[in-house]
PDB file of C-alpha atoms and ligand atoms in Angstrom:
ATOM      1  CA  MET A1363      11.229   0.527   5.906  1.00  0.00           C
ATOM      2  CA  ALA A1364       7.996  -0.051   4.056  1.00  0.00           C
ATOM      3  CA  TYR A1365       4.696   1.678   3.637  1.00  0.00           C
ATOM      4  CA  LYS A1366       1.648   0.194   5.373  1.00  0.00           C
ATOM      5  CA  ILE A1367      -2.039   0.021   4.498  1.00  0.00           C
ATOM      6  CA  ASN A1368      -4.477   0.702   7.309  1.00  0.00           C
ATOM      7  CA  PRO A1369      -7.073  -2.101   6.968  1.00  0.00           C
ATOM      8  CA  ASP A1370      -9.708   0.031   8.692  1.00  0.00           C
ATOM      9  CA  VAL A1371      -9.453   2.689   5.980  1.00  0.00           C
ATOM     10  CA  CYS A1372      -8.710   0.590   2.857  1.00  0.00           C
ATOM     11  CA  VAL A1373     -11.759   0.032   0.630  1.00  0.00           C
ATOM     12  CA  ALA A1374      -9.940  -2.498  -1.604  1.00  0.00           C
ATOM     13  CA  CYS A1375     -10.249  -0.377  -4.740  1.00  0.00           C
ATOM     14  CA  GLY A1376      -6.911  -1.650  -6.103  1.00  0.00           C
ATOM     15  CA  THR A1377      -5.624   1.750  -7.209  1.00  0.00           C
ATOM     16  CA  CYS A1378      -2.343   1.377  -5.335  1.00  0.00           C
ATOM     17  CA  GLN A1379      -1.624  -2.070  -6.736  1.00  0.00           C
ATOM     18  CA  GLY A1380      -1.711  -0.766 -10.286  1.00  0.00           C
ATOM     19  CA  GLU A1381       0.740   2.042  -9.473  1.00  0.00           C
ATOM     20  CA  CYS A1382       3.358   0.219  -7.367  1.00  0.00           C
ATOM     21  CA  PRO A1383       6.564  -0.067  -9.420  1.00  0.00           C
ATOM     22  CA  ALA A1384       7.802  -2.986  -7.334  1.00  0.00           C
ATOM     23  CA  GLY A1385       4.676  -5.148  -7.346  1.00  0.00           C
ATOM     24  CA  ALA A1386       4.711  -5.135  -3.550  1.00  0.00           C
ATOM     25  CA  ILE A1387       0.965  -4.812  -3.033  1.00  0.00           C
ATOM     26  CA  ASN A1388      -1.159  -7.904  -2.546  1.00  0.00           C
ATOM     27  CA  GLU A1389      -4.880  -8.142  -3.189  1.00  0.00           C
ATOM     28  CA  GLY A1390      -7.336  -9.344  -0.547  1.00  0.00           C
ATOM     29  CA  ASP A1391     -10.385  -8.312   1.443  1.00  0.00           C
ATOM     30  CA  VAL A1392      -8.187  -5.313   2.047  1.00  0.00           C
ATOM     31  CA  TYR A1393      -4.849  -4.794   0.308  1.00  0.00           C
ATOM     32  CA  SER A1394      -1.485  -5.267   1.987  1.00  0.00           C
ATOM     33  CA  ILE A1395       2.136  -4.344   1.266  1.00  0.00           C
ATOM     34  CA  ASP A1396       4.949  -6.885   1.399  1.00  0.00           C
ATOM     35  CA  PRO A1397       7.639  -5.123   3.462  1.00  0.00           C
ATOM     36  CA  ASN A1398      10.346  -7.264   1.877  1.00  0.00           C
ATOM     37  CA  ILE A1399       9.504  -5.983  -1.599  1.00  0.00           C
ATOM     38  CA  CYS A1400       8.452  -2.378  -0.913  1.00  0.00           C
ATOM     39  CA  LEU A1401      10.960   0.216  -2.121  1.00  0.00           C
ATOM     40  CA  ASP A1402       9.600   2.910   0.187  1.00  0.00           C
ATOM     41  CA  CYS A1403       8.879   5.187  -2.789  1.00  0.00           C
ATOM     42  CA  GLY A1404       5.508   6.485  -1.554  1.00  0.00           C
ATOM     43  CA  THR A1405       3.728   6.227  -4.901  1.00  0.00           C
ATOM     44  CA  CYS A1406       0.904   4.147  -3.404  1.00  0.00           C
ATOM     45  CA  ALA A1407       0.278   6.667  -0.641  1.00  0.00           C
ATOM     46  CA  SER A1408      -0.006   9.490  -3.167  1.00  0.00           C
ATOM     47  CA  VAL A1409      -2.646   7.696  -5.251  1.00  0.00           C
ATOM     48  CA  CYS A1410      -4.785   6.122  -2.498  1.00  0.00           C
ATOM     49  CA  PRO A1411      -8.220   7.812  -2.614  1.00  0.00           C
ATOM     50  CA  THR A1412      -8.958   7.144   1.064  1.00  0.00           C
ATOM     51  CA  GLY A1413      -5.560   8.034   2.535  1.00  0.00           C
ATOM     52  CA  ALA A1414      -5.151   4.507   3.883  1.00  0.00           C
ATOM     53  CA  ILE A1415      -1.428   4.242   3.194  1.00  0.00           C
ATOM     54  CA  GLU A1416       1.199   5.665   5.504  1.00  0.00           C
ATOM     55  CA  PRO A1417       4.969   5.407   5.823  1.00  0.00           C
ATOM     56  CA  GLY A1418       6.214   2.720   8.165  1.00  0.00           C
ATOM     57  CA  GLU A1419       7.982   3.683  11.378  1.00  0.00           C
TER      58      GLU A1419
HETATM   59 FE1  SF4 B1453       5.066  -0.028  -3.858  1.00  0.00          FE
HETATM   60 FE2  SF4 B1453       6.321   2.305  -3.502  1.00  0.00          FE
HETATM   61 FE3  SF4 B1453       4.054   1.765  -2.140  1.00  0.00          FE
HETATM   62 FE4  SF4 B1453       6.311   0.459  -1.568  1.00  0.00          FE
HETATM   63  S1  SF4 B1453       5.953   2.678  -1.284  1.00  0.00           S
HETATM   64  S2  SF4 B1453       4.272  -0.448  -1.810  1.00  0.00           S
HETATM   65  S3  SF4 B1453       7.290   0.267  -3.579  1.00  0.00           S
HETATM   66  S4  SF4 B1453       4.265   2.032  -4.380  1.00  0.00           S
END
């Protein structure tokens, strides 16, 4: 399981990347989470100012 960033909501502020303890978040036009590295901790979702990050299914 891994968290996911909704590209329609992400504003590429980079807040989540700085908080992820696993370094799972990659920079880009919008940010993305590497599901192979994500620890499913939810830290990113709690800090995202736009609510773009949700738990995976
Ligand atoms: Fe990183 Fe945790 Fe978010 Fe996974 S859930 S991307 S480990 S902050």
